[in-house]
PDB file of C-alpha atoms and ligand atoms in Angstrom:
ATOM      1  CA  MET Q   1      39.071 109.333-149.675  1.00 94.00           C
ATOM      2  CA  PHE Q   2      37.777 106.466-151.740  1.00 97.00           C
ATOM      3  CA  VAL Q   3      36.286 107.754-155.049  1.00 97.00           C
ATOM      4  CA  GLU Q   4      34.979 105.462-157.522  1.00 98.00           C
ATOM      5  CA  VAL Q   5      37.265 105.144-160.673  1.00 98.00           C
ATOM      6  CA  THR Q   6      34.772 102.206-162.530  1.00 98.00           C
ATOM      7  CA  LYS Q   7      33.048  99.516-162.735  1.00 98.00           C
ATOM      8  CA  LEU Q   8      34.801  95.745-161.817  1.00 96.00           C
ATOM      9  CA  ASP Q   9      33.243  94.034-165.211  1.00 95.00           C
ATOM     10  CA  GLU Q  10      35.504  96.839-167.300  1.00 97.00           C
ATOM     11  CA  ILE Q  11      38.769  95.370-166.264  1.00 97.00           C
ATOM     12  CA  ALA Q  12      39.203  91.688-167.666  1.00 96.00           C
ATOM     13  CA  PRO Q  13      40.588  89.733-165.553  1.00 96.00           C
ATOM     14  CA  GLY Q  14      44.332  89.227-166.267  1.00 96.00           C
ATOM     15  CA  GLY Q  15      43.984  92.764-167.928  1.00 97.00           C
ATOM     16  CA  MET Q  16      44.406  96.727-166.944  1.00 98.00           C
ATOM     17  CA  LYS Q  17      43.452  99.798-167.747  1.00 98.00           C
ATOM     18  CA  ALA Q  18      44.387 103.679-167.160  1.00 98.00           C
ATOM     19  CA  TYR Q  19      42.595 105.902-165.581  1.00 98.00           C
ATOM     20  CA  GLU Q  20      42.661 109.589-164.111  1.00 98.00           C
ATOM     21  CA  VAL Q  21      41.753 110.405-160.657  1.00 96.00           C
ATOM     22  CA  ASN Q  22      41.791 113.696-159.082  1.00 93.00           C
ATOM     23  CA  GLY Q  23      44.602 114.879-161.311  1.00 95.00           C
ATOM     24  CA  LYS Q  24      46.753 111.389-160.787  1.00 96.00           C
ATOM     25  CA  GLU Q  25      47.037 108.948-163.357  1.00 98.00           C
ATOM     26  CA  ILE Q  26      46.495 105.005-161.920  1.00 98.00           C
ATOM     27  CA  VAL Q  27      46.616 101.584-163.652  1.00 98.00           C
ATOM     28  CA  LEU Q  28      43.714  99.338-162.680  1.00 98.00           C
ATOM     29  CA  CYS Q  29      44.536  95.642-162.516  1.00 98.00           C
ATOM     30  CA  ASN Q  30      42.883  92.545-162.493  1.00 98.00           C
ATOM     31  CA  TYR Q  31      44.757  89.501-160.740  1.00 97.00           C
ATOM     32  CA  ASP Q  32      43.627  86.818-160.236  1.00 94.00           C
ATOM     33  CA  GLY Q  33      40.320  88.255-159.561  1.00 93.00           C
ATOM     34  CA  LYS Q  34      41.769  90.980-157.217  1.00 97.00           C
ATOM     35  CA  ILE Q  35      41.600  95.037-158.138  1.00 98.00           C
ATOM     36  CA  TYR Q  36      45.225  96.612-157.550  1.00 98.00           C
ATOM     37  CA  ALA Q  37      45.817 100.274-158.028  1.00 98.00           C
ATOM     38  CA  VAL Q  38      49.322 101.472-159.195  1.00 98.00           C
ATOM     39  CA  SER Q  39      50.291 104.644-160.677  1.00 98.00           C
ATOM     40  CA  ARG Q  40      50.355 105.076-164.303  1.00 98.00           C
ATOM     41  CA  ARG Q  41      54.039 106.048-164.883  1.00 98.00           C
ATOM     42  CA  CYS Q  42      56.709 103.570-164.808  1.00 98.00           C
ATOM     43  CA  GLY Q  43      59.527 104.468-162.466  1.00 98.00           C
ATOM     44  CA  HIS Q  44      61.864 104.456-165.128  1.00 97.00           C
ATOM     45  CA  MET Q  45      61.619 107.308-167.402  1.00 96.00           C
ATOM     46  CA  ASN Q  46      57.508 107.544-167.065  1.00 97.00           C
ATOM     47  CA  SER Q  47      56.730 105.144-169.574  1.00 98.00           C
ATOM     48  CA  PRO Q  48      52.613 104.776-169.512  1.00 98.00           C
ATOM     49  CA  LEU Q  49      52.457 101.186-167.697  1.00 98.00           C
ATOM     50  CA  GLU Q  50      48.866 100.092-169.139  1.00 98.00           C
ATOM     51  CA  MET Q  51      50.662  99.664-172.950  1.00 98.00           C
ATOM     52  CA  GLY Q  52      53.036  96.589-171.063  1.00 98.00           C
ATOM     53  CA  THR Q  53      52.093  93.423-169.845  1.00 98.00           C
ATOM     54  CA  LEU Q  54      50.673  91.811-166.869  1.00 98.00           C
ATOM     55  CA  GLU Q  55      51.822  88.405-166.060  1.00 98.00           C
ATOM     56  CA  GLY Q  56      50.204  87.219-162.728  1.00 97.00           C
ATOM     57  CA  TYR Q  57      51.514  90.272-159.852  1.00 98.00           C
ATOM     58  CA  ILE Q  58      54.566  91.081-162.214  1.00 98.00           C
ATOM     59  CA  LEU Q  59      54.018  94.007-164.505  1.00 98.00           C
ATOM     60  CA  THR Q  60      56.275  94.686-167.137  1.00 98.00           C
ATOM     61  CA  CYS Q  61      57.190  98.185-168.918  1.00 98.00           C
ATOM     62  CA  PRO Q  62      56.603  98.850-172.762  1.00 96.00           C
ATOM     63  CA  LEU Q  63      59.463 100.776-173.246  1.00 94.00           C
ATOM     64  CA  HIS Q  64      62.981  99.083-171.554  1.00 94.00           C
ATOM     65  CA  SER Q  65      60.965  96.048-169.357  1.00 95.00           C
ATOM     66  CA  SER Q  66      61.481  97.165-166.318  1.00 97.00           C
ATOM     67  CA  GLN Q  67      58.665  94.726-163.915  1.00 98.00           C
ATOM     68  CA  PHE Q  68      56.760  95.754-160.868  1.00 98.00           C
ATOM     69  CA  ASP Q  69      55.002  93.527-158.181  1.00 98.00           C
ATOM     70  CA  ILE Q  70      51.512  94.999-158.458  1.00 98.00           C
ATOM     71  CA  THR Q  71      50.712  94.205-154.927  1.00 98.00           C
ATOM     72  CA  THR Q  72      53.293  96.119-153.456  1.00 98.00           C
ATOM     73  CA  GLY Q  73      54.317  98.843-156.213  1.00 98.00           C
ATOM     74  CA  GLU Q  74      58.102  97.701-155.500  1.00 98.00           C
ATOM     75  CA  ALA Q  75      60.279  97.727-158.714  1.00 98.00           C
ATOM     76  CA  LEU Q  76      61.626  93.803-159.303  1.00 98.00           C
ATOM     77  CA  SER Q  77      63.839  94.758-161.933  1.00 97.00           C
ATOM     78  CA  GLY Q  78      65.639  97.619-164.116  1.00 95.00           C
ATOM     79  CA  PRO Q  79      65.493  98.373-167.849  1.00 94.00           C
ATOM     80  CA  VAL Q  80      66.930  95.780-170.318  1.00 90.00           C
ATOM     81  CA  PRO Q  81      68.575  96.834-173.199  1.00 80.00           C
ATOM     82  CA  THR Q  82      66.110  96.767-176.749  1.00 77.00           C
ATOM     83  CA  ASP Q  83      66.702  93.496-178.845  1.00 78.00           C
ATOM     84  CA  LEU Q  84      67.458  95.065-182.167  1.00 78.00           C
ATOM     85  CA  GLY Q  85      67.263  91.455-183.637  1.00 84.00           C
ATOM     86  CA  ASN Q  86      69.252  90.503-186.679  1.00 86.00           C
ATOM     87  CA  GLU Q  87      68.356  92.772-189.551  1.00 86.00           C
ATOM     88  CA  PRO Q  88      71.331  94.676-190.311  1.00 88.00           C
ATOM     89  CA  ILE Q  89      71.176  98.199-188.961  1.00 89.00           C
ATOM     90  CA  PRO Q  90      73.929 100.690-190.397  1.00 92.00           C
ATOM     91  CA  GLU Q  91      76.600 101.405-188.193  1.00 92.00           C
ATOM     92  CA  ASN Q  92      75.932 104.961-187.460  1.00 94.00           C
ATOM     93  CA  LEU Q  93      72.465 104.320-186.320  1.00 92.00           C
ATOM     94  CA  MET Q  94      73.718 101.372-184.040  1.00 90.00           C
ATOM     95  CA  ARG Q  95      76.295 103.879-182.603  1.00 93.00           C
ATOM     96  CA  TYR Q  96      72.979 105.969-181.340  1.00 93.00           C
ATOM     97  CA  PHE Q  97      71.398 103.063-179.881  1.00 89.00           C
ATOM     98  CA  GLN Q  98      73.963 101.810-178.424  1.00 89.00           C
ATOM     99  CA  TYR Q  99      74.383 105.174-177.002  1.00 93.00           C
ATOM    100  CA  VAL Q 100      70.896 106.019-175.493  1.00 91.00           C
ATOM    101  CA  SER Q 101      70.920 102.296-173.985  1.00 89.00           C
ATOM    102  CA  THR Q 102      74.239 103.323-172.053  1.00 91.00           C
ATOM    103  CA  ILE Q 103      71.923 106.426-170.775  1.00 93.00           C
ATOM    104  CA  GLN Q 104      68.580 105.029-170.400  1.00 91.00           C
ATOM    105  CA  SER Q 105      70.418 101.727-168.409  1.00 90.00           C
ATOM    106  CA  LYS Q 106      72.045 104.396-166.149  1.00 93.00           C
ATOM    107  CA  ILE Q 107      68.676 105.692-165.050  1.00 96.00           C
ATOM    108  CA  LYS Q 108      67.453 104.502-161.710  1.00 96.00           C
ATOM    109  CA  THR Q 109      64.378 102.304-161.852  1.00 97.00           C
ATOM    110  CA  TYR Q 110      62.272 103.018-158.446  1.00 98.00           C
ATOM    111  CA  ASN Q 111      58.994 101.474-156.867  1.00 98.00           C
ATOM    112  CA  ILE Q 112      55.684 102.837-158.125  1.00 98.00           C
ATOM    113  CA  GLU Q 113      53.196 104.262-155.717  1.00 98.00           C
ATOM    114  CA  THR Q 114      49.844 101.570-154.679  1.00 98.00           C
ATOM    115  CA  TYR Q 115      46.838 103.014-153.912  1.00 98.00           C
ATOM    116  CA  PRO Q 116      44.296 101.402-151.356  1.00 98.00           C
ATOM    117  CA  VAL Q 117      41.242  99.550-153.363  1.00 98.00           C
ATOM    118  CA  LYS Q 118      37.733  98.584-152.295  1.00 98.00           C
ATOM    119  CA  VAL Q 119      35.257  96.853-154.691  1.00 97.00           C
ATOM    120  CA  GLU Q 120      31.364  97.729-153.629  1.00 96.00           C
ATOM    121  CA  GLY Q 121      29.169  95.988-155.527  1.00 95.00           C
ATOM    122  CA  ASN Q 122      29.999  96.460-159.211  1.00 96.00           C
ATOM    123  CA  SER Q 123      32.032  99.700-158.536  1.00 98.00           C
ATOM    124  CA  ILE Q 124      35.606  99.826-158.167  1.00 98.00           C
ATOM    125  CA  MET Q 125      36.769 102.426-155.417  1.00 98.00           C
ATOM    126  CA  VAL Q 126      39.801 103.620-155.298  1.00 98.00           C
ATOM    127  CA  ASP Q 127      41.750 105.653-152.327  1.00 97.00           C
ATOM    128  CA  VAL Q 128      44.310 108.315-154.338  1.00 94.00           C
TER     129      VAL Q 128
HETATM  130  S1  LIG W   1      60.264 103.732-168.923  1.00 58.96           S
HETATM  131 FE1  LIG W   1      60.184 101.688-167.984  1.00 58.96          FE
HETATM  132  S2  LIG W   1      61.684 100.272-168.337  1.00 58.96           S
HETATM  133 FE2  LIG W   1      62.152 102.279-169.040  1.00 58.96          FE
END
């Protein structure tokens, strides 16, 4: 059943925003003037996707940079190791980062859910 989530002018072109609808966390994305609704939680380790970046139809997770196609929910790529830059890092801390990076690289990235969207006047309606 479609429910009104927000108004069309709330989602800027190229932007995204998180909402909770009927107990589900979703992100509305404005790609090329069309609104898409996807799960808010990353298919890798549940990071809040609205904190990532949206370039065209590709949403990149803020935590480990897995990428998703917002039109289908398909996981396009998995996590990438965090760039620690060139600053010297104490050896113990470096070992810890390497350990965490090894573990997170073994966690599968699943597709994210998508939801049907329709726009009626200025209202964005989503079927969750
Ligand atoms: S939580 Fe999104 S890529 Fe790891």
